[in-house]
XYZ file of C-alpha atoms in Angstrom:
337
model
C 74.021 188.233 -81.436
C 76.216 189.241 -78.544
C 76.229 186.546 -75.561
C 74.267 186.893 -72.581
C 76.105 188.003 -69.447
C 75.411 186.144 -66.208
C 77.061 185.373 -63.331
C 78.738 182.804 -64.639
C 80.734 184.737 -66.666
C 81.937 187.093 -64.808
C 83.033 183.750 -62.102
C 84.309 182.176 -65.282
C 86.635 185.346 -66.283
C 87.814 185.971 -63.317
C 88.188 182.248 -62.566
C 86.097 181.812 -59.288
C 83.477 180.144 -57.802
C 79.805 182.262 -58.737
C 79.635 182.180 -55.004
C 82.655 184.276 -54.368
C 81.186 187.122 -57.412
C 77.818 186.543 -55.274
C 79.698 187.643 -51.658
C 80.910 190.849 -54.062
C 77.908 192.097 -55.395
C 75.979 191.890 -51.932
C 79.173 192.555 -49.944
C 78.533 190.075 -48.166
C 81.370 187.067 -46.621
C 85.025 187.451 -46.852
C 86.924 188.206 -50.643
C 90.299 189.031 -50.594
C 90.562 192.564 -51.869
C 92.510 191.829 -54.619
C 89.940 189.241 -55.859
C 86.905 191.516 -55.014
C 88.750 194.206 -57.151
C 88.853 191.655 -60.396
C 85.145 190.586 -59.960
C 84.166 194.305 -59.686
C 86.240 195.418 -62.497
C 84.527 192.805 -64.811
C 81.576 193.348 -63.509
C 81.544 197.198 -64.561
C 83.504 195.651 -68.466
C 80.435 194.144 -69.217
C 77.528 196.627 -67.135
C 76.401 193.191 -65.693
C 73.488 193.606 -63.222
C 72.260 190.395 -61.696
C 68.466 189.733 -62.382
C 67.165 190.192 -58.612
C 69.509 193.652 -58.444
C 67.265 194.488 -61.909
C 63.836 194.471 -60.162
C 65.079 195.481 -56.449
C 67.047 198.440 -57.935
C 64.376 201.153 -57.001
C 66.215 203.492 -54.363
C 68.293 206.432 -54.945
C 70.749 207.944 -52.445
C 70.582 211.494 -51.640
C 74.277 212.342 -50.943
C 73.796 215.129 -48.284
C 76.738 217.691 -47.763
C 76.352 220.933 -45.390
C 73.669 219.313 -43.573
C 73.066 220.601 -40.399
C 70.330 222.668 -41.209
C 69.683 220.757 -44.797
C 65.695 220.886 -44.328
C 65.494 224.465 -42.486
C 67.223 226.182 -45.507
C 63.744 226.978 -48.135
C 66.065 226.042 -51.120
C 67.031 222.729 -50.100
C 63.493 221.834 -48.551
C 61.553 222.594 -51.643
C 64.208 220.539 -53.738
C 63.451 217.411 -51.461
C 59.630 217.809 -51.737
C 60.473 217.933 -55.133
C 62.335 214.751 -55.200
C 59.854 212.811 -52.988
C 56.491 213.598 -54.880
C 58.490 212.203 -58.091
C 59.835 209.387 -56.648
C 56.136 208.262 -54.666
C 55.160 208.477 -58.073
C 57.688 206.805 -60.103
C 57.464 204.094 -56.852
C 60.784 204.767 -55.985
C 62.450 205.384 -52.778
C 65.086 207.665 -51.308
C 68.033 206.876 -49.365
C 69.450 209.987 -47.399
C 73.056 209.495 -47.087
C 75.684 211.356 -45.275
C 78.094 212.864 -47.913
C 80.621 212.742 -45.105
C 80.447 208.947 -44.674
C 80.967 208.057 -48.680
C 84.470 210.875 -48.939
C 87.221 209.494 -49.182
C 86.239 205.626 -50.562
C 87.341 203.903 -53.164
C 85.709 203.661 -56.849
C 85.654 199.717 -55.985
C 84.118 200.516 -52.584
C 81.798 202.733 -54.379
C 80.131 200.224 -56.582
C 79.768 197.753 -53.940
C 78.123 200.407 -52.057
C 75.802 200.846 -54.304
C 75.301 197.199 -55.209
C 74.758 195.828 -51.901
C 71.987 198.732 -51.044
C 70.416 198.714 -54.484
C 71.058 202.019 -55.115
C 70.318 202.952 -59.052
C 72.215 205.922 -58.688
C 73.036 208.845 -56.626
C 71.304 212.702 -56.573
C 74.541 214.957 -54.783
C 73.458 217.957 -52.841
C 75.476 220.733 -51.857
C 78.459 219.093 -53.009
C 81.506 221.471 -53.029
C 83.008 222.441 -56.245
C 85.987 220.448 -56.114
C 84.976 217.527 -54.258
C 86.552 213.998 -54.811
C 83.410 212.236 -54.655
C 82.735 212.852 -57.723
C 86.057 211.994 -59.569
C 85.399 208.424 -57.470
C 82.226 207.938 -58.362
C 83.340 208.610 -62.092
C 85.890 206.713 -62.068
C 83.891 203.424 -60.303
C 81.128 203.918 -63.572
C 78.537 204.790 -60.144
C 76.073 206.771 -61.686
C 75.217 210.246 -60.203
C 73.885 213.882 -61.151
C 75.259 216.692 -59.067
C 72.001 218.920 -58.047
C 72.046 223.037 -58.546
C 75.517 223.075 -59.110
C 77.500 222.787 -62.216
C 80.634 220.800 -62.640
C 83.800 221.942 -63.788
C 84.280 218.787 -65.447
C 82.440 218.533 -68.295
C 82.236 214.376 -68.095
C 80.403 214.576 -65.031
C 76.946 215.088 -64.854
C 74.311 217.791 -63.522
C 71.221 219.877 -63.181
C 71.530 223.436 -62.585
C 70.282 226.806 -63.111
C 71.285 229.855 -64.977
C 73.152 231.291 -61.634
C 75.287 233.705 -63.944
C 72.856 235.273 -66.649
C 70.193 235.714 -63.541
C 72.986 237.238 -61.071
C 74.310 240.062 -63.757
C 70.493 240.362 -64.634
C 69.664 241.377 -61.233
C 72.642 243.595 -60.453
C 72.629 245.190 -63.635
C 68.797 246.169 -62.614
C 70.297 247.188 -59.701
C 72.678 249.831 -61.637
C 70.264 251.171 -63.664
C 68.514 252.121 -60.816
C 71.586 254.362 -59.838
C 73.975 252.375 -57.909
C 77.421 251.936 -58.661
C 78.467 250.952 -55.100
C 77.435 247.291 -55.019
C 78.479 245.192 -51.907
C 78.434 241.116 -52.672
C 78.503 239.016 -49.595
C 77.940 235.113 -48.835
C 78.959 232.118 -47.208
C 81.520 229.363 -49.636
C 81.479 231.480 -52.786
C 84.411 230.048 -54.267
C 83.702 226.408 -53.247
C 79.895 225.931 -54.019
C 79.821 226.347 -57.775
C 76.591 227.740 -57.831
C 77.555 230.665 -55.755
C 80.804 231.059 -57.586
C 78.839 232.013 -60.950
C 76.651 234.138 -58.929
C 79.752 236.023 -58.288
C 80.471 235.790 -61.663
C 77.540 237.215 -62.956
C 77.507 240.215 -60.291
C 81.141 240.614 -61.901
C 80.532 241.149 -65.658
C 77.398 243.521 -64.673
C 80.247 246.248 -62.862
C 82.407 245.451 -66.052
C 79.555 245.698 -68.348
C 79.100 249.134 -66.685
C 82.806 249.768 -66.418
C 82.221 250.013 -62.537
C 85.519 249.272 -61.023
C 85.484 245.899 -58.774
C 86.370 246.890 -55.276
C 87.707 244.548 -52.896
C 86.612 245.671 -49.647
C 82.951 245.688 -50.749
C 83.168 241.724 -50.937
C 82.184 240.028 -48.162
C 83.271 236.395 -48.202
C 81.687 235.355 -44.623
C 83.105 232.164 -42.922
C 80.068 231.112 -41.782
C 76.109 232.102 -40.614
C 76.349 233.273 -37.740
C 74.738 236.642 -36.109
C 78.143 237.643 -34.600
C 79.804 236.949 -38.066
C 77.452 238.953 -40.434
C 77.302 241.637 -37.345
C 80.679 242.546 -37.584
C 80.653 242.393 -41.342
C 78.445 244.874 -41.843
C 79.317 246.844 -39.171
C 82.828 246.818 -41.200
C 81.273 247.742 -44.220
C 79.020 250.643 -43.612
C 81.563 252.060 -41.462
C 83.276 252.892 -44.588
C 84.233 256.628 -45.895
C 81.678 255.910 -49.000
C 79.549 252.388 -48.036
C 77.550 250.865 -50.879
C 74.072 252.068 -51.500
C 73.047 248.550 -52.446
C 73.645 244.615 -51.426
C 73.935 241.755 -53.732
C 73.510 238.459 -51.756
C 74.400 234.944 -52.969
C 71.584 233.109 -51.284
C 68.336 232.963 -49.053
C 70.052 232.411 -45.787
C 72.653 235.328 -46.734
C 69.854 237.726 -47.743
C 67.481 236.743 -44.415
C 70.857 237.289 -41.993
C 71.780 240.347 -44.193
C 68.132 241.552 -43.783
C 67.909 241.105 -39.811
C 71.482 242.480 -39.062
C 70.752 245.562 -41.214
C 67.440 246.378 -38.974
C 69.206 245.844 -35.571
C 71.796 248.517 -36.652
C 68.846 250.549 -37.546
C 69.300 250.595 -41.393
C 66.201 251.234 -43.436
C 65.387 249.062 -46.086
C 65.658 250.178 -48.883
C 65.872 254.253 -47.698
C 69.068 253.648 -46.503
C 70.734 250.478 -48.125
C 68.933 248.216 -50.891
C 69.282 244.675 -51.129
C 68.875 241.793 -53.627
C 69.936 238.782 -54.665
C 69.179 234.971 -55.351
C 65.887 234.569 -52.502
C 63.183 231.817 -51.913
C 61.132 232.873 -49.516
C 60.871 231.096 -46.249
C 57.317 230.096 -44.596
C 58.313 231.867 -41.580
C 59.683 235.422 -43.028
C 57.439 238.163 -43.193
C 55.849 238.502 -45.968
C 55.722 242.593 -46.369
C 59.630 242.029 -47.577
C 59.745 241.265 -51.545
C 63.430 241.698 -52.295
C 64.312 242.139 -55.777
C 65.610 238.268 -56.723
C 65.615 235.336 -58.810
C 64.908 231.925 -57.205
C 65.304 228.730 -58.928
C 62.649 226.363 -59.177
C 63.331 224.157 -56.531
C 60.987 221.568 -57.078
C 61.093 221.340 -61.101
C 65.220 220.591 -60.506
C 64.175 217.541 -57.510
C 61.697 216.173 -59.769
C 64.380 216.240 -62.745
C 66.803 214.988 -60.788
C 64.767 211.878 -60.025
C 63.847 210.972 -63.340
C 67.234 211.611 -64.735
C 68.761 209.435 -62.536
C 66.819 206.510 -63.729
C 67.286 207.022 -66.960
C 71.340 207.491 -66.147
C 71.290 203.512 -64.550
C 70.087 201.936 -66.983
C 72.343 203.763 -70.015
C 76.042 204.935 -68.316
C 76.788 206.421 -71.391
C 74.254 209.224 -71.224
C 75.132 212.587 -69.957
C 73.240 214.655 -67.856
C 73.643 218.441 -68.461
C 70.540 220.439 -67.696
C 69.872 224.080 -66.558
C 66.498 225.224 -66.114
C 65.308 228.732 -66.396
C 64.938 230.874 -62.791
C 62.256 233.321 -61.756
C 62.888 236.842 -61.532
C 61.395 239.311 -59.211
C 61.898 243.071 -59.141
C 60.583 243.374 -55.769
C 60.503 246.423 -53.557
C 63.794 246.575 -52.057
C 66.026 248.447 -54.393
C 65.385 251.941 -54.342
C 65.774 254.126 -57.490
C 68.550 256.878 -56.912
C 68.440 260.278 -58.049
């Protein structure tokens, strides 16, 4: 029978007082760093959690990234209703955290964070694809599930959707309908993994079709604002041959898209067709059904919440989950002759 870990041991191992291991876990008092570093790395050897940490441990942080607007954009909102109506139920609570203030920490600094707040784990959101955080938390055994993106690294964990099969699903509709000049635009396409297999998928469906990729119809926009996607457009159906039809990487893309094509008095979809991945907003009218796919916000929030349980109390489990998305056909791609 393996021995029971208490604080003791780990004070014993590391050959300090239980006080000093107790000043660690709440980060609380003055340890040397070198000593807190020792207590934390034993801590982690043997997964100890003290026993008030085991019935206290009921919040989960949020890590928020791109927040400005986080609960104006329909994606992100449903995904937090999501997350709350699970957690009331589960009787857990949720800590909203700015991603900005946890970059760039330590693994050790990490775990304490987590230790001292209770945290059982955290739930990332908007996370770029490349972003450190994750590598830290990794590497400080903090457990955490990146939301509605994938990871490149297969050891970390997430909950996604299938961005690429629906994207070439909905621009291959697109082509059968007759278009072959397919604009893409949208905001961090190469740094949001999500949108990067959306791209992906609007890809394979031109080679699929041996449609020829053509750069100036891709419209990687710095940011959302009106002047931006004003002079974007205004760039792109100035063209000699414009695209007949717009594939968009998200709501906010296809609502800006939608609004700057009516000012320049472009008919939807007489003139130019649109589509892309869309969850409609409260406030949008609802006479425009654009042909989409939307991912089920608040299936992935709830998921997220009870997978993140699960992950604290067994490390070694991995979390890789994609649910299925809805597809629309919508009325905004018009059939070509």
């Amino acid at each position: 029978m393996s021995k029971k870990v208490s604080i003791y041991t780990i004070a014993d191992e590391v050959g300090v007082s239980t006080a000093t291991v107790s000043k660690v876990i709440n980060n609380k008092g003055y340890v040397s760093e070198k000593i807190a570093e020792k207590v934390l790395r034993t801590i982690r050897k043997y997964n100890y959690v003290p026993t008030q940490k085991k019935h206290s441990d009921n919040a989960i942080g949020v890590v928020c990234f791109h927040n400005e607007r986080l609960l104006a954009s329909p994606f992100s909102s449903k995904l937090m209703t999501g997350m709350s109506l699970q957690a009331f139920k589960d009787g857990n609570e949720l800590l909203l955290i700015d991603g900005k203030a946890l970059v760039g920490m330590t693994p050790e600094e990490l775990f304490r964070y987590r230790f001292s707040r209770s945290i059982c784990g955290f739930l990332l959101l908007n996370a770029d694809a490349e972003s450190p955080l994750m590598g830290a938390m990794s590497n400080g055994k903090v457990p955490f599930i990146n939301i509605a993106n994938s990871c490149n690294d297969t050891t970390f964990n997430y909950i996604s959707s299938h961005n690429y099969e629906s994207a070439m699903e909905v621009v291959d509709y697109m082509i059968c309908m007759g278009h072959r000049r397919i604009a893409i635009a949208g905001v961090l396409m190469q740094q949001v993994n999500s949108h990067r297999e959306r791209f992906d998928g609007y890809r394979a469906a031109l080679e699929k079709h041996k449609i020829e990729l053509n750069s100036d119809f891709i419209l990687e926009l710095p940011d959302q604002e009106p002047e931006t996607f004003d002079n974007a457009v205004k760039r792109l159906m100035g063209r000699a041959e414009p695209p007949t039809a717009i594939f968009f990487i998200n709501t906010e893309c296809g609502n800006m898209l939608y609004s700057t094509l009516n000012a320049q008095n472009y008919r939807l979809p007489d003139d130019i067709s649109l589509a892309g991945c869309y969850e409609m907003p409260e406030s949008f009218p609802s006479t425009i059904d654009f042909a989409s796919f939307a991912q089920p916000a608040e299936e992935m929030g709830a998921l997220a919440v009870k997978n993140i349980k699960e992950l604290s109390h067994s490390p070694k489990k991995s979390i890789h989950l994609r649910v299925d998305n809805i597809i629309s056909y919508g009325n905004t791609v018009k059939k070509l002759i």
